[in-house]
XYZ file of C-alpha atoms in Angstrom:
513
model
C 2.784 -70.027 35.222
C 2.872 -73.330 33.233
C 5.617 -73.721 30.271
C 3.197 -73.698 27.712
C 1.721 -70.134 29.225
C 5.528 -69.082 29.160
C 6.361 -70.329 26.235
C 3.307 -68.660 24.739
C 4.215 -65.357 25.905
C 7.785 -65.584 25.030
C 6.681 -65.829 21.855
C 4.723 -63.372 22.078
C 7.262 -60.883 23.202
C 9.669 -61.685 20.633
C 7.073 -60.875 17.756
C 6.281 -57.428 20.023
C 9.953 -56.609 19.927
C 10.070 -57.184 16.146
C 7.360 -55.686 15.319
C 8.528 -52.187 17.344
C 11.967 -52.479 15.689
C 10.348 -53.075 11.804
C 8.173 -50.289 13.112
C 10.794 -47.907 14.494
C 12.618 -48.322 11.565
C 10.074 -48.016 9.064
C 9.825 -44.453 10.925
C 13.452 -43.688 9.981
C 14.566 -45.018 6.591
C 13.043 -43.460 3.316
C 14.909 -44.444 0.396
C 15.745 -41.576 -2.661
C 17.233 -37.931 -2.186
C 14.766 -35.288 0.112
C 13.747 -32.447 -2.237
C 14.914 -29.040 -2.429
C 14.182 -26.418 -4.674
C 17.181 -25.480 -7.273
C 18.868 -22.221 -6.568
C 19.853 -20.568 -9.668
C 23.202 -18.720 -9.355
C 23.478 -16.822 -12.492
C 20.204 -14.219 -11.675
C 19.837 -10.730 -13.574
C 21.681 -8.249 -11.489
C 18.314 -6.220 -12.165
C 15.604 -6.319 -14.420
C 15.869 -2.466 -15.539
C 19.384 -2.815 -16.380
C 18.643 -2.386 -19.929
C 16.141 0.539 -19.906
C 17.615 2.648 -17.755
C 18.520 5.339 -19.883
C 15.386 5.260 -21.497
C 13.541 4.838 -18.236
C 14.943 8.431 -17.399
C 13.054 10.020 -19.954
C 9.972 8.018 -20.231
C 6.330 9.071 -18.802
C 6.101 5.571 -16.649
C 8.525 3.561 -15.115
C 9.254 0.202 -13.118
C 11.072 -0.073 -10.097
C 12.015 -2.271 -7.504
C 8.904 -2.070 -5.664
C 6.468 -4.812 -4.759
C 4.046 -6.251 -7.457
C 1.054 -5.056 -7.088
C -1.207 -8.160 -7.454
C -4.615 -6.196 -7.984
C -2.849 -3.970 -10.671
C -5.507 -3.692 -12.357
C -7.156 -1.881 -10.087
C -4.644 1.220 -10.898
C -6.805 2.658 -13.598
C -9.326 3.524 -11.582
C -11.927 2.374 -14.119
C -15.194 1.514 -11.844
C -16.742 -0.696 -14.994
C -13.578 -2.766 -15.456
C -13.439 -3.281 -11.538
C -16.621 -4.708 -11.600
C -15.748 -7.172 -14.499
C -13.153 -8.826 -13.038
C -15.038 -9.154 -10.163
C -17.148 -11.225 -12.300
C -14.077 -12.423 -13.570
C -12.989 -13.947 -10.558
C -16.501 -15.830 -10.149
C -17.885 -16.961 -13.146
C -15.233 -17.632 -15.347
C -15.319 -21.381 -16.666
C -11.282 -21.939 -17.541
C -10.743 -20.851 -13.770
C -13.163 -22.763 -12.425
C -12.444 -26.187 -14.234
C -8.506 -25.477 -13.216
C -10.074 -25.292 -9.473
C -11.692 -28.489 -9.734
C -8.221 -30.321 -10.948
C -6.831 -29.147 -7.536
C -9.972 -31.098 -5.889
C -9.289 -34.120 -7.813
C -5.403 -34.107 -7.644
C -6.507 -34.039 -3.578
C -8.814 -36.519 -3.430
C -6.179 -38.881 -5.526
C -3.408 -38.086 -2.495
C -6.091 -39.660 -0.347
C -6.167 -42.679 -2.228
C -2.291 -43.176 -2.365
C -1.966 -41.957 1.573
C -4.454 -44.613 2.438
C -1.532 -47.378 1.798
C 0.065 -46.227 4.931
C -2.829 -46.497 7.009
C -4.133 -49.437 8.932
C -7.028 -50.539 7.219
C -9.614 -52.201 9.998
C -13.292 -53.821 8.250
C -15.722 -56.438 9.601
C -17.366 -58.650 8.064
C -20.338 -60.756 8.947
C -21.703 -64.369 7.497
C -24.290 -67.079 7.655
C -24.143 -70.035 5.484
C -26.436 -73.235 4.891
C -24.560 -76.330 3.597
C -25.868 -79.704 2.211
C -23.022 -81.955 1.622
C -22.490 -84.233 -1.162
C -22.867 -87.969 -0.324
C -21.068 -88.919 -3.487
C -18.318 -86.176 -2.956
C -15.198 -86.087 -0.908
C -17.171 -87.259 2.191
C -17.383 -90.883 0.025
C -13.293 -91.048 1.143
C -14.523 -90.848 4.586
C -16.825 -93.251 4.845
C -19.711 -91.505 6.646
C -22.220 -93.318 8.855
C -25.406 -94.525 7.350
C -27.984 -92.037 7.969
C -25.341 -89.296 9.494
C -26.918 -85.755 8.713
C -24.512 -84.199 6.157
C -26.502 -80.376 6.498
C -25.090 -77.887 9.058
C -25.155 -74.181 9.189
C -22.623 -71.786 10.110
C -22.373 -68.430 11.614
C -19.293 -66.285 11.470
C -18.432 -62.809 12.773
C -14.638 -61.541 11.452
C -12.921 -58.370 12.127
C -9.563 -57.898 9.850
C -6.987 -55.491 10.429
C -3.896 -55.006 7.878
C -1.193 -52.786 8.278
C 1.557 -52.304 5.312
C 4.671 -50.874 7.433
C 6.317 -49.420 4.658
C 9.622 -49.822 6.537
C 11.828 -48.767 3.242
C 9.312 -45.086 2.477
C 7.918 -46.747 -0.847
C 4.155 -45.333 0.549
C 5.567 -42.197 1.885
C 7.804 -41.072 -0.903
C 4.690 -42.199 -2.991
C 2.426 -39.556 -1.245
C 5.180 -37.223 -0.860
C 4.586 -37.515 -4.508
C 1.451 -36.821 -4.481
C 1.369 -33.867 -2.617
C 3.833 -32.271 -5.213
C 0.875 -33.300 -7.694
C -1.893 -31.301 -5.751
C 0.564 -28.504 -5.778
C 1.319 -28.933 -9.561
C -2.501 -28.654 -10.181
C -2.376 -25.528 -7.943
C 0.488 -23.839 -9.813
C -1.740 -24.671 -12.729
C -4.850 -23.181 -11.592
C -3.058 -20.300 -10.557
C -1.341 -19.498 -14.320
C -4.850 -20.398 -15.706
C -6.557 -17.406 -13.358
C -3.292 -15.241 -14.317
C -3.934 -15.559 -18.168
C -7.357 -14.887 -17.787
C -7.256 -12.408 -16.245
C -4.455 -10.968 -18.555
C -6.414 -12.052 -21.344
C -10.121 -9.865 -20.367
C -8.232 -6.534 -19.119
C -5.878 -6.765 -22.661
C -9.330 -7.411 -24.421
C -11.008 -4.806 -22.634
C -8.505 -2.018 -22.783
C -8.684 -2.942 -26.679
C -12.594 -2.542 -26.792
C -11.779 1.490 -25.160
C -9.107 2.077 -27.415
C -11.367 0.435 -30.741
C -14.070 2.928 -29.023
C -11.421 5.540 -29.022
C -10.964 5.578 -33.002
C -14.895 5.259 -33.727
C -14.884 8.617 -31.445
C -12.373 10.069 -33.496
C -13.481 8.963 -37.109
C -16.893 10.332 -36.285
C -15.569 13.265 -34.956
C -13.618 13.299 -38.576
C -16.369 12.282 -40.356
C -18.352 15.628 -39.425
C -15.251 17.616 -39.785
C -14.991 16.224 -43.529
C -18.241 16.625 -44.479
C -18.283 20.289 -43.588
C -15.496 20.542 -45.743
C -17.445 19.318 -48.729
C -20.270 21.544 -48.032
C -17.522 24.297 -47.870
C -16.079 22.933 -50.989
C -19.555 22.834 -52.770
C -20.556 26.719 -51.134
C -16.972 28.088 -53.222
C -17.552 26.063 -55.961
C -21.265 27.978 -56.760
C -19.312 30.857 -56.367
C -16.578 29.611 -59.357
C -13.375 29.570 -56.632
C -13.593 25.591 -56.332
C -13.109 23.822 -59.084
C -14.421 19.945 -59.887
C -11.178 18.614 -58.447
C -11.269 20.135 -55.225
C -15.382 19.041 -55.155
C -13.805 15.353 -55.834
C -11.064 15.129 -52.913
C -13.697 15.978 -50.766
C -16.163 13.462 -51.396
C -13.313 11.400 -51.596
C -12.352 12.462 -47.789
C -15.888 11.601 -47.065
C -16.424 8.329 -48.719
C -12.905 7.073 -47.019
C -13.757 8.179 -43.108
C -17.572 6.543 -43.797
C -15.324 3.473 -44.921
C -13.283 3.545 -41.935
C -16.627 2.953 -39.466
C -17.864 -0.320 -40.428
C -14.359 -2.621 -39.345
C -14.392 -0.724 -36.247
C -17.824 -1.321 -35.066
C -17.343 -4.908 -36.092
C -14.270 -5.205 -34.020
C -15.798 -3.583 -31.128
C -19.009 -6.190 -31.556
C -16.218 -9.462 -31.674
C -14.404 -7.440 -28.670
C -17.796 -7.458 -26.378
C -18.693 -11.134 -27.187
C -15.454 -12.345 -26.389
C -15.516 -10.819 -23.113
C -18.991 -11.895 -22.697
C -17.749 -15.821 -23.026
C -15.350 -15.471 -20.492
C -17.764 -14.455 -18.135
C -19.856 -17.411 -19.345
C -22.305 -15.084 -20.842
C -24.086 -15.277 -24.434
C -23.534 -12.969 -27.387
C -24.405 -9.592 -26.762
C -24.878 -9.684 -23.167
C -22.362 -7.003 -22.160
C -23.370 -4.836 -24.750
C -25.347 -2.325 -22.593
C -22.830 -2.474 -19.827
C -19.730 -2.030 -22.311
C -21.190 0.664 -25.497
C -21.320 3.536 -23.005
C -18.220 4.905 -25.044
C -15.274 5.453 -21.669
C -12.066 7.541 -21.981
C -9.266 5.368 -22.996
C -7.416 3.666 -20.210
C -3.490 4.729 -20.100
C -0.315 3.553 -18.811
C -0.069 3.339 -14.897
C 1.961 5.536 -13.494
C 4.413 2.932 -12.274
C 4.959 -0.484 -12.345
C 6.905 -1.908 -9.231
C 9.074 -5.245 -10.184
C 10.800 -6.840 -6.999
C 13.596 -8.413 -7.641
C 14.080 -12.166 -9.709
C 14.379 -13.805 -7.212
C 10.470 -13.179 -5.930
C 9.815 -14.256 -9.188
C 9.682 -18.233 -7.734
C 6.899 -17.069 -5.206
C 4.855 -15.660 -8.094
C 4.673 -16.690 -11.128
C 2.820 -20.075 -11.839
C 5.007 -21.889 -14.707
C 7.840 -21.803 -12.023
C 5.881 -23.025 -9.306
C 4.695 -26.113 -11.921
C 8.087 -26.757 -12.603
C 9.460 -26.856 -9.353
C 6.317 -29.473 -8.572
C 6.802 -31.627 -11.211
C 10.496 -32.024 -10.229
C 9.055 -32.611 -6.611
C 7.051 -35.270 -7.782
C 9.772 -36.736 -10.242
C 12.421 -36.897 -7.211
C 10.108 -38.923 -4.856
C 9.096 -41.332 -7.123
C 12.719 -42.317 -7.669
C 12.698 -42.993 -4.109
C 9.571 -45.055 -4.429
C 11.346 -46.654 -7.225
C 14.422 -47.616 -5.012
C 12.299 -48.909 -2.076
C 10.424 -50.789 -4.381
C 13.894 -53.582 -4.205
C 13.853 -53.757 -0.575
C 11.500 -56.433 1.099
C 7.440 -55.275 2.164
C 5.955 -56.088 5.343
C 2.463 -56.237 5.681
C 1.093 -56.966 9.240
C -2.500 -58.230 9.457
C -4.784 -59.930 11.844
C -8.483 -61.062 12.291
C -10.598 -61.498 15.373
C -13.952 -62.947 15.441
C -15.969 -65.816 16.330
C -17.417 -68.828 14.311
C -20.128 -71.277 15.560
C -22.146 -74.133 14.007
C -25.140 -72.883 16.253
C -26.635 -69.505 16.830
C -26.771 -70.499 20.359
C -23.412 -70.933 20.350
C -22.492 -67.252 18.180
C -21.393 -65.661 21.079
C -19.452 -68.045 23.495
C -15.695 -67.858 24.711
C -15.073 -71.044 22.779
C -16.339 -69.711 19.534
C -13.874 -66.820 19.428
C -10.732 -67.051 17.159
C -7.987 -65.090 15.914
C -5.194 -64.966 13.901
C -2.128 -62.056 13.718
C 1.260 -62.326 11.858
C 3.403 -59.988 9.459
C 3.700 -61.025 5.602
C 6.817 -60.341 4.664
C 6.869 -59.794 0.209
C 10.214 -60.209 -0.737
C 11.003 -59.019 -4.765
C 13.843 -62.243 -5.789
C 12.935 -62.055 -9.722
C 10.619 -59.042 -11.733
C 12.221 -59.917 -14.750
C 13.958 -56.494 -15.083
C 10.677 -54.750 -13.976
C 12.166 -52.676 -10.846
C 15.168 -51.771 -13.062
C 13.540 -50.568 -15.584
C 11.170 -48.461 -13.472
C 13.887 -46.984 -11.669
C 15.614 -46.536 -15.070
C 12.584 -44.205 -16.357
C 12.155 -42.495 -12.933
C 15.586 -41.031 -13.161
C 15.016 -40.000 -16.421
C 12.037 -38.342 -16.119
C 14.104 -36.460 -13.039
C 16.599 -35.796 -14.935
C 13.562 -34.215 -17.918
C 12.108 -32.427 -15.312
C 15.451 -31.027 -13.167
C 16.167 -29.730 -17.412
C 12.430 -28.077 -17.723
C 12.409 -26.067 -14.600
C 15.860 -24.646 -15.655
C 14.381 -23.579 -19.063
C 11.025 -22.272 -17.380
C 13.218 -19.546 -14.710
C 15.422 -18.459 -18.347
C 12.295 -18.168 -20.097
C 10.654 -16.069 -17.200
C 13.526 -13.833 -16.764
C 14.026 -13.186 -20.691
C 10.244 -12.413 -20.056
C 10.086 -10.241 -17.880
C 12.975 -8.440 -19.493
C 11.968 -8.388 -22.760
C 8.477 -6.802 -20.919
C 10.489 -4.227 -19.327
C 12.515 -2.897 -22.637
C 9.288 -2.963 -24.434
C 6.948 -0.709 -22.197
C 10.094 1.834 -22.149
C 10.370 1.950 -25.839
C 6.540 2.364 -26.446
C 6.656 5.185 -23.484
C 8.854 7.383 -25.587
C 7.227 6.688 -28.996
C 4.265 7.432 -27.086
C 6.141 10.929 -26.358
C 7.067 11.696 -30.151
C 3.761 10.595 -31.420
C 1.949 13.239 -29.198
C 4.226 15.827 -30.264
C 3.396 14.750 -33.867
C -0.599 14.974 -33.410
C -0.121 18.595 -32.004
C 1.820 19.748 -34.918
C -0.454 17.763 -37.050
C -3.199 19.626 -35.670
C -1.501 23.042 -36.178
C -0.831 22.004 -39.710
C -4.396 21.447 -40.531
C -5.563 24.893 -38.694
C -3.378 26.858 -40.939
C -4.013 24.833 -44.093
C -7.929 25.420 -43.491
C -7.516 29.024 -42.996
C -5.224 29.645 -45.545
C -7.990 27.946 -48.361
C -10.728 29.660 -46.914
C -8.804 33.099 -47.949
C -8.356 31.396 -51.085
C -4.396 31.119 -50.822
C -3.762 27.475 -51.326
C -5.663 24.427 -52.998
C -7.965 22.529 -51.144
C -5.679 19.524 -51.944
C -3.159 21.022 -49.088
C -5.935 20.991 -46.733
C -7.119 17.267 -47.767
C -3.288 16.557 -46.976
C -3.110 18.198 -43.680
C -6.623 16.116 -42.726
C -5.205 12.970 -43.866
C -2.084 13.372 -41.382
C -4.312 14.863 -38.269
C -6.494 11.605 -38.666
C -3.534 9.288 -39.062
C -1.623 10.144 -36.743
C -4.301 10.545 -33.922
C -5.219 6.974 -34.734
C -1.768 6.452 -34.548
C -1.668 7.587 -31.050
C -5.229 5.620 -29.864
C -3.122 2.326 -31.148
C -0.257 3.570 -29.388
C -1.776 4.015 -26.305
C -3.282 0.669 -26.588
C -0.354 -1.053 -26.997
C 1.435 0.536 -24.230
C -1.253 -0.512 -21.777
C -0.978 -3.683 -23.567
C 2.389 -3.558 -23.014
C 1.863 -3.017 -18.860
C -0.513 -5.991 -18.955
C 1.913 -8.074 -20.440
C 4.963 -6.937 -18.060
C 2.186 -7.423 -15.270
C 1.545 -11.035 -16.522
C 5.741 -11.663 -16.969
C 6.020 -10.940 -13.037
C 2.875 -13.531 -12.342
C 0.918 -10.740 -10.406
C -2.811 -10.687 -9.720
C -3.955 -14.596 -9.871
C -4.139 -14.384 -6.007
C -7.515 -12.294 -5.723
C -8.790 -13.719 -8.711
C -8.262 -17.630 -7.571
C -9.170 -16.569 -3.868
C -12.808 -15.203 -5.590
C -13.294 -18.419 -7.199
C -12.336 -20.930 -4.217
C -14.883 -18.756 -2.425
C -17.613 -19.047 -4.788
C -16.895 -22.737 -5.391
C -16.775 -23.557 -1.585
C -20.144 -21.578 -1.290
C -21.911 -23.291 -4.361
C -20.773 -26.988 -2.570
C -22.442 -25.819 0.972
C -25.568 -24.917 -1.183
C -25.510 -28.337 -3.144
C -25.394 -26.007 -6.345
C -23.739 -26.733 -9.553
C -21.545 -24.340 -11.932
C -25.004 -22.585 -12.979
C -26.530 -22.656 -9.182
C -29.177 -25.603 -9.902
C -29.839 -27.907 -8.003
C-alpha cells in the first residue's frame, strides 16, 4: 500500500475512533437530575378516621375496599346504564380531551426526530449562460470560447446531531411527560363528566320524585276542599276553614310549575352532553323512575392508591416530569453540539457522463457548535427552568393535600347526610301519623280544620324534605366517588374505541365523510 493510501486510511481510522467515542459517550452522559415521583411522608393514617363513630350507625358505609371504577353501575338503574354508555361515546368535552393526547403525540415525534439521522436526496439539472461582461472579464476568456454549459447533479445528505450531552433526549423525555400530562387531563375531563351526567341525572329522579309527591298532594288537598265545602252545606265548616283549603290548593298547584321547569333544564342539559338537541331525551327520561339511593357501600383503598387514580395528581406529577427534564436540556444546552453529516452523489457537465466513477463525490465530517457568548441567554433559560421546577415540585404538593382534604371532607359528609337521612325518615312517619289522626279527628268534628291544614303542611314538607335528602346523599356518593378519581377508565376506554373506529372509517365527530 502506497503512503498516500496509508495515510488516507489512518485518517480515516482516527475520525472512526472519534466518532465511536463522541458516540459511546453521547450514549452515557445526560445532563439534569433523572425523575422520580415525590413520596409524601405525612399520609392520613385512614380516610374514615373521622367518621367512624358515625359510620357505626349509619345505613352506608366506606371501607377499605377497592374503588369500584364502574360505580355507577351499583344502582342497578338499566336507563342510566345505557346513558353513560352514550356517555362514554358521544360526549364532545371527552372527545376533544382525546384528541389533545393525539396532538401532544404527534409533537413528541417532532422533538424525537432531533435524535434521529435524517437521510434525503436530492436531484438537479441546471442550464447556465455566462456573463461575458461578468467575473469571467478577470479571466480573460478566449475569443469565441462557449460560455453555456449544463449540469447534472445527483446528492444524497445524511446528518446526524449526536446529542453527546442528552439536550435531545432530556428534550423528548420531556415530551413524553407532556403526552402523559394531556392523558392525565383527558382522564379528569372523562371523570367530571361523568360525575357531572349521573349528579344531573340522579337530580332529574329526585325533581321527578317531588312532582310525584305534590301531585299525589295535590289530589289529597283537593279532596279536602270538597270535604270542607260537603260540611260547610251542612253549617259545621265555617268560611275560614273553606279558605285554608283553597289556600292548600292554590299553594301545591303553585308548587308544580318550578318543578316541571327544572326537570325540562335537567333533560336538556343531559341532552348536550350527549351532543344531542333540546328535548331529545325527553321520551327516554319522562317515564317517571323510583328515586336512585345511596349504594350500599363505598370501598376507598387506601391514600396512597390515590396517585394511580385520580387525574389532577397524575397532571401534577407530569408537569413536574416535564419541568425536571427541561432543566437538563437547559444544562446541556452549555456543553458543545456535534452534528455529523455527509453527502454522496455524483455531478457531471454531460448526461453521458451522469453516471461514471469519476463523476461521483462525497463529503463526511462532524460540525462541532460550540456556545462561547449568548449574551446571558443559556443562563437565563436555565434560570426560568429551575423555577418553573421549583413552581411545579410546589403544585403537585398542594394537588395530593387538596385530594386528601377531598376525599376526607367526602367521607364526613356522606356519614352525616346518612344519619340525617335516618331522623328525617323517622320524622315523615310520624308526620304521616300526625296527619291520619288530625283528619279523623275533624271528620268527627273534634278539632278545626286548621289542625289538619297544619298536619298536611308538615307531611308535605318533610317528605320533600326527605326526596332532597336523598338526593343529596347520592350526590354526596358521586362526589366521594369523584374525590377517589374512580370510573374515567371505562368511560375514556369507550371513547379511544369509538375514536380509533371513526379514523379506520375516515369518519368525522358526526360519522361524515
Amino acid at each position: 500500500m502506497s503512503m498516500k493510501g496509508l495515510s488516507a486510511c489512518g485518517r480515516g481510522g482516527v475520525m472512526g475512533l472519534v466518532l465511536f467515542g463522541l458516540a459511546a459517550l453521547g450514549g452515557c452522559v445526560r445532563m439534569g437530575q433523572d425523575y422520580h415521583t415525590p413520596k409524601e411522608d405525612d399520609q392520613p393514617v385512614a380516610w374514615q378516621k373521622a367518621a367512624d363513630a358515625r359510620e357505626k350507625r349509619s345505613r352506608g358505609f366506606t371501607g377499605p375496599a377497592t374503588v369500584d371504577v364502574s360505580w355507577w353501575q351499583q344502582w342497578h338503574d338499566p336507563v342510566l346504564n345505557r346513558l353513560v354508555d352514550r356517555l362514554s361515546r358521544d360526549n364532545l368535552d371527552i372527545r376533544q380531551a382525546a384528541t389533545r393526547v393525539l396532538q401532544a403525540r404527534g409533537q413528541l415525534k417532532v422533538v424525537a426526530a432531533e435524535g434521529v439521522p435524517s437521510l434525503n436526496w436530492a436531484g438537479s439539472y441546471t442550464w447556465t449562460q455566462q456573463s461575458r461582461k461578468g467575473f469571467l472579464t478577470l479571466a480573460q476568456p478566449a475569443p469565441g470560447s462557449n460560455l453555456q454549459y449544463e449540469q447534472y447533479a445527483n446528492i444524497g445528505s445524511v446528518s446526524w446531531d449526536m446529542d453527546v450531552f442528552g439536550r435531545i433526549r432530556r428534550l423528548v423525555e420531556a415530551g413524553k411527560a407532556r403526552v402523559d400530562e394531556q392523558q392525565a387531563y383527558a382522564r379528569g375531563i372523562a371523570l367530571a363528566r361523568l360525575a357531572d351526567f349521573v349528579e344531573a341525572y340522579l337530580r332529574l329522579r329526585a325533581v321527578q320524585a317531588q312532582i310525584g309527591l305534590t301531585e299525589r298532594h295535590q289530589a289529597l288537598v283537593r279532596h279536602d276542599l270538597a270535604l270542607v265545602l260537603a260540611r260547610q252545606k251542612e253549617g259545621a265548616a265555617n268560611d275560614l276553614e273553606v279558605a285554608q283549603a283553597r289556600g292548600q290548593v292554590e299553594q301545591t298547584d303553585s308548587a308544580l310549575p318550578p318543578l316541571r321547569d327544572m326537570q325540562a333544564v335537567l333533560i336538556n342539559t343531559m341532552g348536550v352532553m350527549l351532543d344531542l338537541p333540546p328535548r331529545a331525551l325527553e321520551e327516554e327520561l319522562m317515564p317517571v323512575q323510583p328515586q336512585l339511593d345511596v349504594p350500599v357501600s363505598v370501598g376507598v383503598d387506601v391514600p396512597s392508591s390515590l396517585a394511580q387514580r385520580r387525574p389532577d395528581i397524575m397532571v401534577a406529577d407530569a408537569r413536574l416530569h416535564a419541568a425536571t427534564a427541561e432543566v437538563g436540556a437547559a444544562k446541556a444546552a452549555f456543553y458543545p453540539d456535534i452534528n455529523l453529516a455527509g453527502n454522496l452523489g455524483t455531478q457531471s457537465l454531460s448526461a453521458g457522463d451522469f453516471f461514471m466513477p469519476a463523476a461521483k463525490y462525497f463529503t463526511l465530517g462532524p460540525t462541532v457548535n460550540v456556545p462561547i457568548f449568548e449574551g446571558g441567554r443559556l443562563r437565563g433559560t436555565l434560570a426560568l427552568k429551575k423555577a418553573e421546577q421549583q413552581e411545579a415540585a410546589l403544585a403537585y404538593r398542594q394537588t395530593v393535600l387538596n385530594a386528601w382534604r377531598d376525599v376526607d371532607d367526602a367521607i364526613t359528609r356522606l356519614a352525616q347526610l346518612q344519619l340525617r337521612y335516618q331522623h328525617v325518615t323517622g320524622l315523615v312517619q310520624q308526620n304521616r301519623k300526625a296527619y291520619r289522626a288530625a283528619r279523623l279527628q275533624y271528620e268527627d268534628g273534634a278539632v278545626p280544620f286548621l289542625e289538619v291544614d297544619r298536619a298536611e303542611s308538615m307531611l308535605l314538607s318533610s317528605q320533600v324534605t326527605l326526596a332532597d335528602l336523598r338526593m343529596e346523599t347520592t350526590l354526596a356518593a358521586v362526589s366521594l366517588y369523584r374525590a377517589l378519581g374512580g370510573g374515567w377508565q371505562p368511560v375514556l376506554a369507550a371513547t379511544e374505541q369509538r375514536m380509533t373506529a371513526d379514523a379506520g372509517d375516515g369518519k368525522d365527530g358526526k360519522g361524515t365523510r
